[in-house]
PDB file of N, CA and C and ligand atoms in Angstrom:
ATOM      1  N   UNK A1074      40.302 -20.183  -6.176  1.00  0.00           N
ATOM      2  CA  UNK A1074      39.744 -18.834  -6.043  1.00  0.00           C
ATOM      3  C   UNK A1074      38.920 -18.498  -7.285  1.00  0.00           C
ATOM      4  N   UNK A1075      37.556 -18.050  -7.339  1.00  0.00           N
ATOM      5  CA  UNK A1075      36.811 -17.800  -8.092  1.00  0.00           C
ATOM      6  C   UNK A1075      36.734 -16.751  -8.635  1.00  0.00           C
ATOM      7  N   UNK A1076      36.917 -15.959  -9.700  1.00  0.00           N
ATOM      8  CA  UNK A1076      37.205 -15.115 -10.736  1.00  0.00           C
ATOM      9  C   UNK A1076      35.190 -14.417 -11.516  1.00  0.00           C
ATOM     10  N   UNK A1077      35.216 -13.594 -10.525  1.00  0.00           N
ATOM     11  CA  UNK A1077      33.549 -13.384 -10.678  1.00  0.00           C
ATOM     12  C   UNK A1077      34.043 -11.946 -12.175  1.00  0.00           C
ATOM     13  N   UNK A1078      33.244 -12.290 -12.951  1.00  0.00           N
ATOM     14  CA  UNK A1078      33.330 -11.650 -14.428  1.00  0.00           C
ATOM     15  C   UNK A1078      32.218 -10.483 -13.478  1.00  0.00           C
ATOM     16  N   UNK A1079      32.638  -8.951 -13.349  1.00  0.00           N
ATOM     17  CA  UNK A1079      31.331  -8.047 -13.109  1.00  0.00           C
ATOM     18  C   UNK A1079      31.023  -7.707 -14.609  1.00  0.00           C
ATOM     19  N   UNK A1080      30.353  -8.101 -14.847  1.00  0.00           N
ATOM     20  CA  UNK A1080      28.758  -7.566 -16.317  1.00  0.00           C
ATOM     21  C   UNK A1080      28.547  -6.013 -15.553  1.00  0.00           C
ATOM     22  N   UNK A1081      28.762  -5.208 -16.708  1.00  0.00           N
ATOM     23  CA  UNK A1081      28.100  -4.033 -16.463  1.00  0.00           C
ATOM     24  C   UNK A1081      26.545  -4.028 -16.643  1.00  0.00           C
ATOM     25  N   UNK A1082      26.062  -3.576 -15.378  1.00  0.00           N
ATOM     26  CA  UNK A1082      24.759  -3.489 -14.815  1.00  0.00           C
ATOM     27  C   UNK A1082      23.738  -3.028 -15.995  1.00  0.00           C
ATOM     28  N   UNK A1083      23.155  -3.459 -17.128  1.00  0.00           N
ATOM     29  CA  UNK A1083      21.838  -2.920 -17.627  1.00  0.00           C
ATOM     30  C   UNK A1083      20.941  -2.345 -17.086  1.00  0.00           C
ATOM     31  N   UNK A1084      21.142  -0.591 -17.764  1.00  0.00           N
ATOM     32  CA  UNK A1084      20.265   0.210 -16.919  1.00  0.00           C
ATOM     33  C   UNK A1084      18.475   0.584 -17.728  1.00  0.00           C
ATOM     34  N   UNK A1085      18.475  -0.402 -18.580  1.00  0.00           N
ATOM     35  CA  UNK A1085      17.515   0.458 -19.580  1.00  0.00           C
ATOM     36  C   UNK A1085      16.042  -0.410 -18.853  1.00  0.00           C
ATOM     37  N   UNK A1086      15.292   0.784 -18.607  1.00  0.00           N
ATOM     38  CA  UNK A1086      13.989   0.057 -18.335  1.00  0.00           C
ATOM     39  C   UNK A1086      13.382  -0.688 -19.412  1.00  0.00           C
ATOM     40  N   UNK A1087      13.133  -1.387 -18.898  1.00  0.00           N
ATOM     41  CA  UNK A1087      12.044  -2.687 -20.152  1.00  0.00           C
ATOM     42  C   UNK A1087      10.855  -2.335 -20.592  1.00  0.00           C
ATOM     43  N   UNK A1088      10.738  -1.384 -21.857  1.00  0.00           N
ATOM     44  CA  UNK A1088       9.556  -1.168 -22.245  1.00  0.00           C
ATOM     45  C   UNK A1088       8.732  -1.773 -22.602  1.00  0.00           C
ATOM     46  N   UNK A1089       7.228  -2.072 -21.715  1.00  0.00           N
ATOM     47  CA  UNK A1089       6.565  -3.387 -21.955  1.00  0.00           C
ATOM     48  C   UNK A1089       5.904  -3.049 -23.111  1.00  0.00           C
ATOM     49  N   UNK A1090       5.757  -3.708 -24.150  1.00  0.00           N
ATOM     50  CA  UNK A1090       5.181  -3.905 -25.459  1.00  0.00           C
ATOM     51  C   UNK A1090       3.740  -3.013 -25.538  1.00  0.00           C
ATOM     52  N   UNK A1091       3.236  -2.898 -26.395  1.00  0.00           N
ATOM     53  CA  UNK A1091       1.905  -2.071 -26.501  1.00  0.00           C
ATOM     54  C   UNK A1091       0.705  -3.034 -26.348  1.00  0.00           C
ATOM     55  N   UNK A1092      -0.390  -3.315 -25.503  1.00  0.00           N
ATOM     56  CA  UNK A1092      -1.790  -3.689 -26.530  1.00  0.00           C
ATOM     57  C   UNK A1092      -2.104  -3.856 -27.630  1.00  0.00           C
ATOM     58  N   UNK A1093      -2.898  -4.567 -27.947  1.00  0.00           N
ATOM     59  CA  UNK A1093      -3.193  -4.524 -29.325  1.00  0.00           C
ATOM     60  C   UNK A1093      -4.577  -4.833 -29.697  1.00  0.00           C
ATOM     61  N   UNK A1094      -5.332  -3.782 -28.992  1.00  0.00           N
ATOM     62  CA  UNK A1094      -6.759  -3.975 -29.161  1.00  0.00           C
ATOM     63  C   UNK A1094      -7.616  -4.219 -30.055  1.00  0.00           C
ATOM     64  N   UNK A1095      -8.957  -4.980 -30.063  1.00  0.00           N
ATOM     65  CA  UNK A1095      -9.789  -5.419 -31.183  1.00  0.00           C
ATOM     66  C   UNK A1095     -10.555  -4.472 -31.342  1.00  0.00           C
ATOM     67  N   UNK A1096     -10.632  -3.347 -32.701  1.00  0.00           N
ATOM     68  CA  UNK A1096     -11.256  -2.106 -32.773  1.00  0.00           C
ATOM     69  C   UNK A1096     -12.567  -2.351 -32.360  1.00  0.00           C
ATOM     70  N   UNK A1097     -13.574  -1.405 -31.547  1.00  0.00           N
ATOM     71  CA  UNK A1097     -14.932  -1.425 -31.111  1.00  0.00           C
ATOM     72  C   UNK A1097     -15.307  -2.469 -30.015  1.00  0.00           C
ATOM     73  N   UNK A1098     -13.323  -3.037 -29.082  1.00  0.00           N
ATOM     74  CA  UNK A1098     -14.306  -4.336 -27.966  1.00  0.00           C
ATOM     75  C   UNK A1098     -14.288  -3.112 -26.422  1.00  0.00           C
ATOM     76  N   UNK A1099     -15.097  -3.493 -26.106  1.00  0.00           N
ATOM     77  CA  UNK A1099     -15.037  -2.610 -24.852  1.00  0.00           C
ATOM     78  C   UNK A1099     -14.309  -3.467 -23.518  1.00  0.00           C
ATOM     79  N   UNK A1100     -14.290  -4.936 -23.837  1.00  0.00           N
ATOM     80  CA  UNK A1100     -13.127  -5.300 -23.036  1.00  0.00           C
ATOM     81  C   UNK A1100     -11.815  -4.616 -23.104  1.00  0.00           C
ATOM     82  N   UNK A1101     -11.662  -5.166 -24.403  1.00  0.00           N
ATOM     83  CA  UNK A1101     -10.074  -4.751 -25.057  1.00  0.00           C
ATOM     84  C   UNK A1101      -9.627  -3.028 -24.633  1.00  0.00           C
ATOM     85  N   UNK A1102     -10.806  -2.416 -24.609  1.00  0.00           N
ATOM     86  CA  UNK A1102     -10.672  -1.221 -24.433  1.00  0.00           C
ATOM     87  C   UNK A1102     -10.019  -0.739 -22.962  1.00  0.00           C
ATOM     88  N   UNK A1103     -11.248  -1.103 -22.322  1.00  0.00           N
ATOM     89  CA  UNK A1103     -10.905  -1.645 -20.589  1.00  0.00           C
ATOM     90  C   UNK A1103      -9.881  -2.149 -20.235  1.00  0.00           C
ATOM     91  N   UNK A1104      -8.764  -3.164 -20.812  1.00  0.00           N
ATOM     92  CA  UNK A1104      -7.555  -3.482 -20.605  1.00  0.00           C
ATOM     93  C   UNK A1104      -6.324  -2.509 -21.177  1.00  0.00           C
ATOM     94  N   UNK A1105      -6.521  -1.878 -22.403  1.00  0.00           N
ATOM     95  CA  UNK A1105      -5.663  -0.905 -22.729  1.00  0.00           C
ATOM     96  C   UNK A1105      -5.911   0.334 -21.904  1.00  0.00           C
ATOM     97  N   UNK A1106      -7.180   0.474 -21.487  1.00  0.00           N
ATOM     98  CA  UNK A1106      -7.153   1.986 -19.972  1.00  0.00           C
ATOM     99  C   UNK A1106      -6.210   1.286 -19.185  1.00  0.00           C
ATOM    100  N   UNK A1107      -6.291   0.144 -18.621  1.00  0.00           N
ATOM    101  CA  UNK A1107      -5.437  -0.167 -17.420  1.00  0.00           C
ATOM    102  C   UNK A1107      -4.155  -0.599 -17.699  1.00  0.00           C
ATOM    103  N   UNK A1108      -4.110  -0.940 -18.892  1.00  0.00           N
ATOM    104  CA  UNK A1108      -2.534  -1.159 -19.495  1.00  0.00           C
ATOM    105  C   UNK A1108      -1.497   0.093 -18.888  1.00  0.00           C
ATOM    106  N   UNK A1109      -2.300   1.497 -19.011  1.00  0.00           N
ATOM    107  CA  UNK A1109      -1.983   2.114 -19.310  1.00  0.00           C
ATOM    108  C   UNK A1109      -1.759   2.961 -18.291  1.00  0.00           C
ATOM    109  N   UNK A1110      -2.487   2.875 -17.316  1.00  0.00           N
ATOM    110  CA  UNK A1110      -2.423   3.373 -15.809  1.00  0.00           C
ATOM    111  C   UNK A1110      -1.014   2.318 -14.955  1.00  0.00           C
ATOM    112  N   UNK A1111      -0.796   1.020 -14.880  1.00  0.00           N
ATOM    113  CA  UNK A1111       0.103   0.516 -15.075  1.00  0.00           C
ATOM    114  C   UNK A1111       1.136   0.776 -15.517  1.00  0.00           C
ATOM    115  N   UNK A1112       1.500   1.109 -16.572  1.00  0.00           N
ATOM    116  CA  UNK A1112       2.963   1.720 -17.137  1.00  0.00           C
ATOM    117  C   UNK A1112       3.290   3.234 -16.918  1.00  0.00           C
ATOM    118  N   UNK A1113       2.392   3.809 -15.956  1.00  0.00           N
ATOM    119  CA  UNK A1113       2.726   4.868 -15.573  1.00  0.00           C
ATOM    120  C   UNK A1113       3.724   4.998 -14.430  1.00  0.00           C
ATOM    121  N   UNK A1114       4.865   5.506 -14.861  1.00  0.00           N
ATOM    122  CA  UNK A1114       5.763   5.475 -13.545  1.00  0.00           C
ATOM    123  C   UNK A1114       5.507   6.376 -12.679  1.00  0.00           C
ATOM    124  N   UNK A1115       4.822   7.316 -12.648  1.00  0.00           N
ATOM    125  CA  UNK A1115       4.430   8.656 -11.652  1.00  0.00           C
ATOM    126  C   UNK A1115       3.219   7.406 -11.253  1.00  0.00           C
ATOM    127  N   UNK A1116       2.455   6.777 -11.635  1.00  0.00           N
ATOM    128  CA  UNK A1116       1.153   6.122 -11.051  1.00  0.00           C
ATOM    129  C   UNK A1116       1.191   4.840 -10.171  1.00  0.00           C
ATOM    130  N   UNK A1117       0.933   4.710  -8.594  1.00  0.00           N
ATOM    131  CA  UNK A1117       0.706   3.834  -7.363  1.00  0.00           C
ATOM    132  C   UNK A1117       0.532   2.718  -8.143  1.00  0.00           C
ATOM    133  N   UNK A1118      -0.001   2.870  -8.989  1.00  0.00           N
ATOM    134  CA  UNK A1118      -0.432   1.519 -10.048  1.00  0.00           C
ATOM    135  C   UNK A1118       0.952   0.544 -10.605  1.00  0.00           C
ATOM    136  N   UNK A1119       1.647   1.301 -10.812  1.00  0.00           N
ATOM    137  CA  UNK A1119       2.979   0.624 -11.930  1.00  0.00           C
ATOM    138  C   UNK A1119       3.385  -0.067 -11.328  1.00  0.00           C
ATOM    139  N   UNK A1120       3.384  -1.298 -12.412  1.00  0.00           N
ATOM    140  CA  UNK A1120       3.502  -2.494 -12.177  1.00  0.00           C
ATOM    141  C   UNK A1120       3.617  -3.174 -13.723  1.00  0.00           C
ATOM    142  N   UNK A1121       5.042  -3.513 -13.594  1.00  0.00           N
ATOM    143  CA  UNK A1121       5.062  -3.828 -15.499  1.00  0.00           C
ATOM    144  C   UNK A1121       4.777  -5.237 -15.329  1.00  0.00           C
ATOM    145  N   UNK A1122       5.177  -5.655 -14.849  1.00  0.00           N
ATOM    146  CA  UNK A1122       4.580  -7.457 -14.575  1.00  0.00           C
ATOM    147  C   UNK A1122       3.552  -7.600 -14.920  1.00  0.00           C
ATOM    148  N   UNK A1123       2.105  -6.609 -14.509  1.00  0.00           N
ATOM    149  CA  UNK A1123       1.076  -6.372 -14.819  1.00  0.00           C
ATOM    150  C   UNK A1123       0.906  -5.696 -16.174  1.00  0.00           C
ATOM    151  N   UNK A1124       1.813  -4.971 -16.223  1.00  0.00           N
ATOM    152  CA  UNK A1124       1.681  -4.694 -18.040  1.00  0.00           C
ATOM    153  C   UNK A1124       1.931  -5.505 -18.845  1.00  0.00           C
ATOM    154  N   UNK A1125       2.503  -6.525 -18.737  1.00  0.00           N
ATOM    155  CA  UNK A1125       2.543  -7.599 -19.440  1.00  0.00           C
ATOM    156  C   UNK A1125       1.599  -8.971 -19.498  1.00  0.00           C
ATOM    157  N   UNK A1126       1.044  -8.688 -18.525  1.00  0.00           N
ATOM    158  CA  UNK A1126      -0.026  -9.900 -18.367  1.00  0.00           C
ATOM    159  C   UNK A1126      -1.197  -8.794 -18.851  1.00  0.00           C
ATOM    160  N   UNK A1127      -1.592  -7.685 -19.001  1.00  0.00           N
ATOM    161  CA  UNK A1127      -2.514  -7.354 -19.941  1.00  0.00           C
ATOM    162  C   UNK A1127      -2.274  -7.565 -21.133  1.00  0.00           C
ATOM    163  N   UNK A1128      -0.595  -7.349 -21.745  1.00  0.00           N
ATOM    164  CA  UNK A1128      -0.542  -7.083 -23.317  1.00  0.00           C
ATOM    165  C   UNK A1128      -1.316  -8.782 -23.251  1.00  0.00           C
ATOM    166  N   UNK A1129      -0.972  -9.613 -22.542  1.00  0.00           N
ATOM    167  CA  UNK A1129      -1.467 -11.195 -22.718  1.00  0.00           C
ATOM    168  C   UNK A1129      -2.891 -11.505 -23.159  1.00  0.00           C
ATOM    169  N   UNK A1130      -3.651 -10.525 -22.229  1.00  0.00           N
ATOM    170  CA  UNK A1130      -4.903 -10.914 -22.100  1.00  0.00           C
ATOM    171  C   UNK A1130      -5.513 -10.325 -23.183  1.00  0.00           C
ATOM    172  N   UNK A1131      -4.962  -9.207 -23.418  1.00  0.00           N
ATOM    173  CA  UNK A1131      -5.645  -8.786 -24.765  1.00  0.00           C
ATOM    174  C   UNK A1131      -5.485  -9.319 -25.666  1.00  0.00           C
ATOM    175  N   UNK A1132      -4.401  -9.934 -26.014  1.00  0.00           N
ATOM    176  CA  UNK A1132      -4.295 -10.520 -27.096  1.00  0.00           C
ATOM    177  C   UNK A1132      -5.341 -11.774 -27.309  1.00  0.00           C
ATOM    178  N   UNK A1133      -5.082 -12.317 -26.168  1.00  0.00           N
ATOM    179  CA  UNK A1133      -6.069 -13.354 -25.704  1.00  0.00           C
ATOM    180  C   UNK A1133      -7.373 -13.009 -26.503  1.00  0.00           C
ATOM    181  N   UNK A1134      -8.093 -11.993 -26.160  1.00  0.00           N
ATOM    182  CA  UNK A1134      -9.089 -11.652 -25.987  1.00  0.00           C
ATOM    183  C   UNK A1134      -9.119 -11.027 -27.499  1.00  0.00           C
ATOM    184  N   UNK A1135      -8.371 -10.317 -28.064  1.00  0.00           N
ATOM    185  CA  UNK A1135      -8.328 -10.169 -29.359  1.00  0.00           C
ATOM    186  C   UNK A1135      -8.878 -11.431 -30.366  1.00  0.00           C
ATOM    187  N   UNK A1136      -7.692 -12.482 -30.127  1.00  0.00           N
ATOM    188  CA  UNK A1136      -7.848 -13.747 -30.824  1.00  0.00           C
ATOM    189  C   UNK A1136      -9.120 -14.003 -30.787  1.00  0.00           C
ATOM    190  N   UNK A1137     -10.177 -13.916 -29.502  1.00  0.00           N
ATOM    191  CA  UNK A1137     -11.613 -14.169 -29.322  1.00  0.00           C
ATOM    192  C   UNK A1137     -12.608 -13.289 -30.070  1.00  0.00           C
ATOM    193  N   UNK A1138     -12.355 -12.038 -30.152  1.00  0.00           N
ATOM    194  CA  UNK A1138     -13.125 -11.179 -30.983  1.00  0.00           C
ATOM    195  C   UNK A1138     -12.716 -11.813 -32.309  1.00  0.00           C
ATOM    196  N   UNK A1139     -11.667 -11.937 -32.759  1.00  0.00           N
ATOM    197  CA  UNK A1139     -11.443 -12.113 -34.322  1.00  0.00           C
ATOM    198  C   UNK A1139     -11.728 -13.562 -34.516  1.00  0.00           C
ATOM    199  N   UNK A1140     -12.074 -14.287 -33.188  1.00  0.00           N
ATOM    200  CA  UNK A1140     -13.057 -15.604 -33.849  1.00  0.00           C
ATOM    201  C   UNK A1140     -14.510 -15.267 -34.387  1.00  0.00           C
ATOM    202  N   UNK A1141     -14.636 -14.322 -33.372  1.00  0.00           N
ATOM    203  CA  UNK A1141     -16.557 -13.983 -33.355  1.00  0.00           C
ATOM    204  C   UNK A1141     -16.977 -13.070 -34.517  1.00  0.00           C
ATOM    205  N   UNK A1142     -15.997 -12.412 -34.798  1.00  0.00           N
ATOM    206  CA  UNK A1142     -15.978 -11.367 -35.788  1.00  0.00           C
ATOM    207  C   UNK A1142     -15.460 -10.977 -36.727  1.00  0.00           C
ATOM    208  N   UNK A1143     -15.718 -10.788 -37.772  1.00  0.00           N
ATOM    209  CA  UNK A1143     -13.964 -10.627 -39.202  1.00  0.00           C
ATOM    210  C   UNK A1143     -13.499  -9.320 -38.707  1.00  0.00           C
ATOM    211  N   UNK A1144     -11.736  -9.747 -39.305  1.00  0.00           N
ATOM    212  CA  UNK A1144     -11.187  -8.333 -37.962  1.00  0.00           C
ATOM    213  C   UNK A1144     -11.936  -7.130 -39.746  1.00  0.00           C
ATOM    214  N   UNK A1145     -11.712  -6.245 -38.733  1.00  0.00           N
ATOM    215  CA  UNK A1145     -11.439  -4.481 -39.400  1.00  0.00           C
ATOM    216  C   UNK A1145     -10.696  -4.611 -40.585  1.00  0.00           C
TER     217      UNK A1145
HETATM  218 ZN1   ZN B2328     -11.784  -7.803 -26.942  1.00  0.00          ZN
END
């Protein structure tokens, strides 16, 4: 007979991390608007899965500006 351990249920929503935009990219910019419409829980949009694959892309895309450009 198997002896199931119940774990009390973790109720805390997972606050997805912030953006971290490259000052003056208008991509970067464009992904932190939608970052941001995304982590809205009142908004059709929310979708943290998707908030997390922006914090990605920006960063992404950060790393690319701060090749092309000396950061700020
Ligand atoms: Zn950028």
């Amino acid at each position: 007979m198997a002896i199931f351990m119940k774990q009390p249920q973790e109720v805390h929503l997972t606050e997805p991390i912030s953006p971290n935009p490259y000052p003056g990219c208008d991509v970067c910019a464009a992904l932190v608007r939608e970052w941001i419409a995304v982590t809205e829980p009142a908004s059709p949009l929310f979708d943290l899965a998707k908030a997390h694959r922006i914090v990605d892309e920006t960063r992404d895309h950060r790393n690319q500006d701060e090749a092309t450009a000396p950061a700020i």
